Coordinates of C-alpha atoms in Angstrom, one line a residue:
M1 CA 51.5 -27.1 -52.1
V2 CA 55.1 -27.1 -51.8
R3 CA 55.1 -24.4 -49.4
I4 CA 53.5 -26.5 -47.2
I5 CA 55.5 -30.0 -47.3
I6 CA 58.8 -28.1 -47.0
P7 CA 58.2 -27.1 -43.7
V8 CA 56.5 -30.2 -42.4
I9 CA 59.2 -32.2 -43.8
F10 CA 61.7 -29.9 -41.8
A11 CA 59.9 -30.1 -38.7
I12 CA 60.1 -33.9 -39.1
L13 CA 64.0 -33.9 -39.8
S14 CA 64.3 -31.6 -36.8
F15 CA 62.5 -33.6 -34.6
N16 CA 64.6 -36.5 -35.6
G17 CA 67.5 -34.8 -34.8
F18 CA 66.6 -33.6 -31.4
A19 CA 65.4 -36.9 -30.5
Q20 CA 68.8 -38.6 -31.8
N21 CA 70.4 -36.0 -29.7
E22 CA 68.5 -36.9 -26.1
A23 CA 69.0 -40.5 -27.0
K24 CA 72.9 -39.7 -27.4
E25 CA 72.7 -37.3 -23.9
D26 CA 70.7 -40.2 -22.0
A27 CA 73.0 -42.7 -23.1
A28 CA 76.2 -40.7 -21.9
T29 CA 74.4 -40.2 -18.4
L30 CA 73.5 -43.5 -18.1
K31 CA 76.8 -45.0 -18.9
K32 CA 78.5 -42.3 -16.3
I33 CA 76.1 -43.7 -13.5
Y34 CA 76.8 -47.5 -14.3
D35 CA 80.4 -46.3 -14.6
T36 CA 80.0 -44.4 -11.1
S37 CA 78.4 -47.2 -9.2
L38 CA 81.1 -49.6 -10.6
L39 CA 84.1 -47.9 -10.0
N40 CA 83.2 -45.6 -7.2
G41 CA 80.1 -47.4 -5.5
K42 CA 79.2 -47.2 -1.9
S43 CA 76.6 -49.6 -1.7
Y44 CA 78.6 -52.8 -1.1
A45 CA 80.3 -51.1 1.9
W46 CA 77.3 -49.9 3.9
L47 CA 76.1 -53.6 3.4
D48 CA 78.8 -54.5 5.1
Y49 CA 78.5 -52.4 7.9
L50 CA 74.2 -52.9 8.1
S51 CA 74.9 -56.6 7.9
N52 CA 77.8 -57.3 9.8
Q53 CA 77.7 -54.5 12.4
I54 CA 74.3 -54.6 13.0
G55 CA 72.9 -57.7 12.0
G56 CA 69.0 -59.1 11.6
R57 CA 67.2 -55.9 12.2
L58 CA 63.3 -57.2 13.6
S59 CA 60.9 -54.5 14.0
G60 CA 61.0 -53.7 17.7
S61 CA 64.5 -54.9 18.4
V62 CA 67.6 -53.2 19.7
N63 CA 69.2 -53.7 16.1
A64 CA 66.1 -52.2 14.1
Q65 CA 66.9 -49.0 16.5
L66 CA 70.5 -49.3 15.4
A67 CA 69.2 -49.2 12.1
V68 CA 67.4 -46.7 12.1
E69 CA 70.1 -44.6 13.6
W70 CA 72.7 -45.4 11.5
G71 CA 70.4 -44.7 8.4
E72 CA 69.9 -41.3 9.6
K73 CA 73.9 -40.9 9.9
E74 CA 74.5 -42.2 6.6
L75 CA 72.1 -40.1 5.1
K76 CA 73.5 -36.8 6.6
K77 CA 76.3 -37.5 5.3
L78 CA 75.6 -37.2 2.0
G79 CA 74.3 -33.4 2.4
L80 CA 70.7 -34.1 1.9
D81 CA 68.8 -31.1 1.4
K82 CA 66.2 -32.4 4.3
V83 CA 66.5 -36.0 6.6
W84 CA 64.0 -37.2 8.9
L85 CA 62.6 -39.7 11.3
Q86 CA 59.1 -40.6 10.9
P87 CA 57.4 -42.3 13.8
V88 CA 55.7 -45.2 13.5
M89 CA 54.5 -48.1 16.1
V90 CA 55.5 -51.4 14.8
P91 CA 54.7 -55.1 16.8
K92 CA 57.6 -56.6 18.7
W93 CA 57.9 -59.8 18.7
T94 CA 60.8 -62.2 20.0
R95 CA 61.9 -66.0 19.4
G96 CA 63.5 -67.0 22.5
V97 CA 65.5 -70.1 22.7
T98 CA 66.6 -71.8 19.5
E99 CA 63.6 -73.8 18.9
F100 CA 63.8 -77.6 19.2
A101 CA 61.9 -80.1 17.2
Y102 CA 62.4 -84.4 16.8
I103 CA 60.5 -87.4 15.1
E104 CA 59.6 -90.2 17.4
T105 CA 59.1 -93.7 15.8
E106 CA 58.8 -95.5 18.5
P107 CA 59.3 -94.4 22.3
G108 CA 63.0 -93.1 23.1
V109 CA 63.3 -93.7 19.0
T110 CA 63.9 -90.0 17.7
T111 CA 65.7 -87.8 15.1
N112 CA 66.3 -84.4 15.0
V113 CA 64.7 -82.0 12.4
P114 CA 65.5 -78.6 11.7
I115 CA 62.2 -76.1 12.8
C116 CA 62.3 -72.6 13.4
A117 CA 58.8 -70.1 14.6
L118 CA 57.3 -68.1 12.5
G119 CA 56.7 -64.9 12.8
G120 CA 54.1 -63.7 15.5
S121 CA 53.7 -67.6 16.5
V122 CA 52.5 -68.2 20.4
P123 CA 54.9 -70.5 21.8
T124 CA 54.8 -73.9 23.2
P125 CA 53.7 -74.9 26.3
I126 CA 56.5 -75.6 28.8
G127 CA 58.4 -78.6 27.9
G128 CA 57.0 -78.7 24.5
I129 CA 54.2 -80.2 22.8
K130 CA 54.2 -83.7 21.5
A131 CA 51.7 -85.3 19.2
P132 CA 50.8 -87.6 16.0
I133 CA 51.1 -85.7 12.9
I134 CA 49.0 -85.7 9.7
E135 CA 50.6 -84.4 6.0
V136 CA 48.6 -82.1 4.3
K137 CA 49.3 -80.2 0.6
G138 CA 47.3 -77.7 1.3
L139 CA 44.2 -75.4 3.0
E140 CA 41.8 -76.8 1.2
E141 CA 43.0 -80.8 2.3
L142 CA 42.6 -79.6 5.7
K143 CA 39.2 -78.7 5.7
K144 CA 38.1 -82.0 3.3
L145 CA 39.8 -84.0 6.3
G146 CA 37.4 -81.8 9.1
T147 CA 38.0 -82.3 12.9
A148 CA 37.3 -86.2 12.8
K149 CA 41.0 -86.7 11.3
I150 CA 43.1 -83.6 12.5
E151 CA 41.8 -82.9 16.2
G152 CA 44.6 -83.2 18.8
K153 CA 47.3 -83.8 16.0
I154 CA 50.1 -81.7 14.7
V155 CA 49.5 -80.4 11.3
F156 CA 52.0 -80.8 8.6
F157 CA 51.5 -78.3 5.7
N158 CA 53.9 -80.2 2.5
R159 CA 53.1 -78.3 -0.5
P160 CA 56.3 -77.2 -2.3
M161 CA 57.1 -74.0 -4.2
Q162 CA 56.3 -75.2 -7.9
A163 CA 60.1 -75.8 -9.6
D164 CA 58.5 -75.3 -13.4
L165 CA 57.8 -71.9 -13.0
I166 CA 60.2 -70.0 -14.0
E167 CA 59.2 -67.1 -12.2
T168 CA 60.0 -67.7 -8.7
F169 CA 57.2 -65.4 -6.9
R170 CA 54.3 -67.1 -8.8
A171 CA 56.0 -70.3 -7.1
Y172 CA 56.4 -68.5 -4.0
G173 CA 53.0 -67.0 -3.6
G174 CA 51.2 -70.2 -5.1
C175 CA 51.9 -71.7 -1.7
V176 CA 53.0 -69.1 1.2
D177 CA 49.1 -69.3 1.8
Q178 CA 49.8 -72.1 4.1
R179 CA 52.5 -70.5 6.2
Y180 CA 50.5 -67.1 7.0
S181 CA 47.5 -68.9 7.4
G182 CA 47.7 -72.5 8.0
A183 CA 48.1 -72.4 11.9
A184 CA 44.6 -70.2 11.9
E185 CA 43.1 -72.6 9.6
A186 CA 44.1 -75.9 11.8
A187 CA 43.0 -74.9 15.0
K188 CA 39.9 -74.5 14.0
F189 CA 39.6 -78.5 13.6
G190 CA 41.1 -78.8 17.0
A191 CA 44.7 -79.0 15.4
V192 CA 47.2 -78.4 18.7
G193 CA 50.0 -77.7 16.4
V194 CA 51.6 -76.8 12.9
I195 CA 54.7 -77.7 10.9
V196 CA 55.1 -75.4 7.6
R197 CA 57.4 -76.6 4.8
S198 CA 59.7 -73.6 4.1
M199 CA 59.3 -71.5 1.4
N200 CA 62.4 -72.6 -0.5
L201 CA 63.3 -74.3 -4.0
R202 CA 67.0 -76.3 -2.4
L203 CA 66.7 -79.2 -0.5
D204 CA 68.5 -78.3 2.5
D205 CA 68.9 -78.0 6.1
F206 CA 67.7 -74.0 6.6
P207 CA 64.1 -73.3 8.2
H208 CA 62.7 -70.4 6.7
T209 CA 60.7 -67.8 8.5
G210 CA 57.8 -65.7 7.8
A211 CA 54.9 -64.1 8.9
M212 CA 52.2 -65.7 9.7
S213 CA 48.4 -64.4 11.0
Y214 CA 45.8 -66.2 13.5
G215 CA 42.9 -64.0 11.9
K216 CA 40.1 -63.6 14.4
L217 CA 41.4 -66.8 16.7
E218 CA 41.2 -65.6 20.7
D219 CA 44.5 -65.7 22.4
N220 CA 43.5 -69.6 23.9
D221 CA 43.0 -71.0 20.6
K222 CA 46.0 -69.8 19.0
I223 CA 48.6 -72.7 18.4
P224 CA 51.9 -72.9 17.5
A225 CA 53.2 -72.6 14.3
A226 CA 56.3 -73.4 13.0
A227 CA 58.6 -73.8 9.2
I228 CA 60.9 -77.1 8.7
S229 CA 64.2 -77.2 6.4
T230 CA 63.1 -78.5 3.0
N231 CA 65.2 -81.6 4.1
G232 CA 63.9 -82.3 7.1
A233 CA 60.2 -81.8 5.7
D234 CA 61.0 -84.4 2.9
L235 CA 62.4 -86.9 5.5
L236 CA 59.1 -86.3 7.7
S237 CA 56.8 -86.9 4.7
S238 CA 59.2 -90.7 3.6
M239 CA 58.8 -91.7 7.8
L240 CA 55.1 -91.2 7.7
T241 CA 54.6 -93.0 4.8
L242 CA 56.4 -95.6 6.5
N243 CA 54.6 -95.2 9.5
P244 CA 51.3 -92.8 10.0
K245 CA 51.6 -93.1 13.7
I246 CA 54.7 -91.3 14.4
K247 CA 54.4 -88.3 16.5
F248 CA 56.0 -84.9 16.5
H249 CA 57.8 -82.7 19.2
I250 CA 57.9 -79.0 19.1
N251 CA 59.7 -76.8 21.6
M252 CA 59.3 -73.2 21.6
N253 CA 59.9 -70.5 23.9
C254 CA 58.6 -67.1 21.5
R255 CA 56.5 -64.2 22.5
T256 CA 54.6 -60.7 21.3
W257 CA 55.2 -58.2 23.2
K258 CA 53.6 -54.5 23.3
D259 CA 54.0 -52.6 20.3
V260 CA 56.9 -50.2 20.7
Q261 CA 57.7 -47.0 18.5
S262 CA 60.0 -46.8 15.6
Y263 CA 61.1 -44.4 12.2
N264 CA 60.9 -44.8 8.8
V265 CA 63.9 -42.8 7.7
I266 CA 63.8 -40.5 5.1
G267 CA 66.2 -38.1 3.1
E268 CA 65.3 -35.8 -0.1
I269 CA 66.8 -33.8 -3.0
T270 CA 64.5 -31.0 -3.4
G271 CA 63.7 -30.9 -7.0
S272 CA 64.8 -27.9 -8.8
E273 CA 61.9 -27.1 -11.2
F274 CA 59.1 -29.1 -9.4
P275 CA 59.8 -29.0 -5.9
K276 CA 56.4 -30.1 -4.9
E277 CA 56.2 -33.2 -7.1
Y278 CA 57.7 -35.9 -5.5
M279 CA 59.6 -39.3 -6.7
V280 CA 60.5 -42.3 -4.2
V281 CA 63.1 -44.8 -4.0
G282 CA 63.4 -47.1 -0.8
G283 CA 63.1 -50.8 0.5
H284 CA 62.5 -52.0 4.3
L285 CA 65.1 -51.6 6.8
D286 CA 63.4 -54.4 8.6
S287 CA 64.8 -57.6 8.6
W288 CA 64.0 -61.6 10.0
D289 CA 66.3 -62.3 12.9
L290 CA 67.7 -65.7 11.8
G291 CA 70.6 -64.1 9.2
D292 CA 72.2 -60.3 8.6
G293 CA 68.9 -59.6 6.1
S294 CA 71.5 -58.9 3.5
H295 CA 69.4 -59.9 0.7
D296 CA 66.0 -58.9 2.1
D297 CA 66.4 -56.4 2.1
G298 CA 69.7 -54.7 3.3
A299 CA 70.5 -54.9 -0.4
G300 CA 67.3 -52.8 -1.5
I301 CA 68.2 -50.3 1.7
V302 CA 71.4 -49.7 0.4
Q303 CA 70.7 -49.4 -3.6
S304 CA 68.2 -47.0 -2.7
M305 CA 70.7 -45.0 -0.9
E306 CA 73.3 -45.4 -3.4
V307 CA 70.4 -43.7 -6.0
L308 CA 70.8 -40.1 -4.4
R309 CA 74.1 -40.1 -3.6
L310 CA 75.1 -40.6 -7.8
F311 CA 72.9 -38.0 -8.3
K312 CA 75.2 -35.8 -6.2
E313 CA 78.1 -37.5 -7.2
I314 CA 77.8 -37.1 -11.3
G315 CA 76.4 -33.3 -10.3
Y316 CA 72.9 -34.3 -11.3
K317 CA 70.1 -31.7 -10.2
P318 CA 66.9 -33.6 -10.5
K319 CA 63.8 -31.5 -11.8
R320 CA 61.3 -33.0 -9.2
S321 CA 61.9 -34.0 -5.3
I322 CA 63.5 -37.1 -5.0
R323 CA 63.4 -39.4 -1.9
V324 CA 64.8 -42.3 -0.4
V325 CA 62.7 -43.7 2.3
M326 CA 64.2 -46.7 4.9
F327 CA 60.5 -48.3 5.6
M328 CA 60.1 -49.7 9.0
N329 CA 57.9 -53.0 9.4
E330 CA 57.3 -54.8 6.0
E331 CA 58.2 -58.1 7.2
N332 CA 55.2 -58.8 10.1
G333 CA 52.8 -55.4 9.8
L334 CA 53.9 -53.1 6.8
R335 CA 53.6 -50.6 9.2
G336 CA 56.2 -48.1 7.6
G337 CA 55.1 -48.1 4.4
K338 CA 51.3 -47.6 5.4
K339 CA 52.0 -44.8 7.5
Y340 CA 54.1 -43.0 4.9
A341 CA 51.6 -42.9 2.6
K342 CA 48.7 -41.5 5.5
V343 CA 51.3 -38.7 6.1
A344 CA 51.3 -37.9 2.2
K345 CA 48.2 -38.2 1.9
N346 CA 47.3 -36.0 4.7
K347 CA 49.8 -33.6 4.4
G348 CA 48.2 -33.4 0.3
E349 CA 51.6 -34.2 -1.3
N350 CA 51.8 -35.0 -4.8
H351 CA 53.5 -38.2 -5.4
V352 CA 53.9 -39.3 -8.9
F353 CA 56.3 -41.8 -9.1
A354 CA 58.1 -44.5 -6.6
L355 CA 60.6 -47.4 -6.7
E356 CA 61.3 -50.0 -4.4
S357 CA 64.3 -52.6 -4.4
D358 CA 62.7 -55.4 -2.4
S359 CA 63.8 -58.8 -4.3
G360 CA 67.4 -59.2 -3.3
G361 CA 70.8 -58.2 -4.8
F362 CA 71.3 -60.2 -7.5
T363 CA 71.6 -59.6 -11.3
P364 CA 68.9 -56.9 -12.1
R365 CA 67.1 -58.3 -15.0
G366 CA 64.7 -55.5 -15.5
F367 CA 61.5 -53.8 -13.7
S368 CA 57.6 -54.2 -13.3
F369 CA 55.6 -51.2 -13.2
D370 CA 51.7 -51.2 -12.4
C371 CA 50.8 -47.9 -14.3
D372 CA 48.9 -47.2 -17.0
D373 CA 49.5 -47.5 -21.0
A374 CA 50.5 -44.6 -21.7
N375 CA 53.4 -44.5 -18.8
F376 CA 54.4 -48.5 -19.9
A377 CA 54.8 -47.2 -23.4
Q378 CA 57.2 -44.5 -22.8
V379 CA 58.9 -47.4 -20.5
L380 CA 59.7 -49.5 -23.1
S381 CA 60.6 -46.4 -25.4
W382 CA 63.6 -46.4 -22.9
K383 CA 64.5 -49.9 -23.5
P384 CA 67.5 -49.7 -26.2
L385 CA 69.0 -47.3 -23.3
F386 CA 69.3 -50.1 -21.2
E387 CA 69.9 -52.7 -23.7
P388 CA 74.0 -52.4 -22.9
Y389 CA 73.3 -53.6 -19.6
L390 CA 71.5 -56.3 -20.0
I391 CA 68.6 -55.0 -19.1
H392 CA 65.6 -56.3 -21.1
S393 CA 62.6 -57.3 -18.8
F394 CA 60.3 -54.3 -18.9
T395 CA 56.5 -55.8 -17.8
Q396 CA 53.4 -54.2 -16.3
G397 CA 51.8 -55.4 -12.8
G398 CA 52.9 -55.4 -9.5
S399 CA 55.4 -52.7 -7.6
G400 CA 56.5 -53.2 -4.1
A401 CA 54.5 -53.9 -1.2
D402 CA 55.8 -50.4 0.9
I403 CA 55.3 -48.2 -2.2
G404 CA 51.8 -49.7 -2.6
P405 CA 49.9 -47.9 -0.3
L406 CA 50.9 -44.7 -2.2
K407 CA 48.8 -46.2 -5.5
K408 CA 46.6 -43.4 -6.8
E409 CA 45.4 -42.2 -10.3
G410 CA 48.6 -40.9 -12.5
I411 CA 51.0 -42.0 -10.0
V412 CA 53.9 -44.9 -11.4
L413 CA 55.0 -47.3 -9.2
A414 CA 57.7 -50.1 -9.7
G415 CA 59.5 -52.6 -8.7
L416 CA 63.5 -53.6 -9.3
R417 CA 63.4 -57.4 -10.9
P418 CA 66.7 -58.7 -10.4
D419 CA 67.2 -62.4 -11.6
S420 CA 65.1 -64.4 -8.6
Q421 CA 66.4 -67.6 -9.3
R422 CA 68.4 -68.2 -6.5
Y423 CA 66.1 -65.6 -4.1
F424 CA 64.5 -68.1 -2.3
D425 CA 67.3 -70.2 -1.2
Y426 CA 68.2 -67.3 1.2
H427 CA 64.6 -65.6 1.6
H428 CA 64.0 -65.4 5.4
A429 CA 67.1 -67.6 6.5
K430 CA 70.0 -68.1 8.2
N431 CA 72.3 -67.8 5.4
D432 CA 70.7 -65.0 4.2
T433 CA 74.3 -62.9 4.9
F434 CA 76.3 -60.6 3.7
D435 CA 78.9 -63.1 1.5
A436 CA 76.1 -64.6 -0.5
V437 CA 75.6 -61.2 -2.1
N438 CA 77.8 -60.4 -5.1
K439 CA 79.3 -56.6 -5.2
R440 CA 79.5 -56.0 -8.7
E441 CA 75.4 -57.5 -8.7
L442 CA 74.7 -55.3 -6.4
E443 CA 76.1 -52.2 -7.4
L444 CA 74.3 -53.2 -11.2
G445 CA 71.2 -52.8 -9.5
A446 CA 71.8 -49.3 -7.7
A447 CA 72.7 -47.5 -10.9
T448 CA 69.9 -50.0 -12.9
M449 CA 67.4 -47.7 -10.2
T450 CA 69.3 -44.8 -10.6
S451 CA 69.0 -45.0 -14.4
L452 CA 64.8 -45.1 -14.3
I453 CA 64.5 -42.4 -11.9
Y454 CA 66.6 -40.2 -13.9
L455 CA 64.7 -40.8 -17.1
F456 CA 61.1 -40.5 -15.2
D457 CA 62.3 -37.0 -13.7
K458 CA 64.0 -35.7 -17.0
Y459 CA 60.5 -36.6 -19.2
G460 CA 57.9 -36.7 -16.5
M461 CA 55.0 -38.8 -16.2
K462 CA 52.1 -39.3 -18.9

């Protein structure tokens, strides 16, 4: 009996010693990653150029093409094993001259309010439209009112984001349907236009744009759709309470063009042991046109680039091939994410892990994972390594829009989750600019992403 027990005890002690040594090694590597990002990072300088020298990068625009060229050039400077452009056809929509709107309480008595066209909206007729306006809190209330109450009017969707939800993305998801489908549904009841309360938890004068869809409506049935700022929405609602007969005027000159060719920008460090196993880190290169797109998603782009740069900087040679992908057209079509996944499938590429950053450049808090229980248990075992950096939130469920099409059995998908309390102050609005991003928070996010990829590369997927 003694002869059996002693080797077992020795094996357990040896294993514990091995695990302790591995933990020390991993902690040292993570410290090196964080130190390098904070002391010698490049993400903030990259974002400065992308935001201030190129600016908003709506799919199909000149700026989007400039961003593609910039991304390719910067990745080549890093000395990666491969850098290439992946062609993808994308929609092209232009805003035209600045939108204009006012509330008319009686003939000649008007109050201007800030609006912006929703992405993909049709324009108003020349000179705009003016019509009675009716307020609803959502699509269900619209359907209950029906044609008798809606026909010939502008529908005002005024359901706010739910402020008592700590997870602000849940609050966003709870009311974004009125922005995306409001025009299509209102048109069925004879509405002549749609105004939607901006997806914003703060009261301010910035209207927030975003994607919308007409569903299967014919061109002649499509109606113009715009977002109104939260201050403007509250003012309009109050005025409607006092006088339900007020009218609303909108003038927009937006236009949809034929699809144009653009590109995903891809760079790769080829794996030293498992070169045919691919790990992806990325964000979307396109943005809306009102601001610089610094938080959405310039931050995610430069953090993803920084992952590969940090590995090279600290001398880490990954076992698996690691790709940075700058996806095109996440905002109004997801064409880039779908194209990347389609090409990967056609080539038979074995993607084992993908991480996306598309929640702003704020202080990182953790990650969400779309994976099985075994892989999530492995992630939880790494939690002590992240706690010194105040990374403490690891949840199952959800990853990222652009990496979603890669989903298959066995792959681990993850999304960086920064503090989101201020994210929707800037999301899709004119104030999403470089000055809204904190250098240290951005660099912490890049280091956190790099650390997770290091651990999955070292230990593999379960």
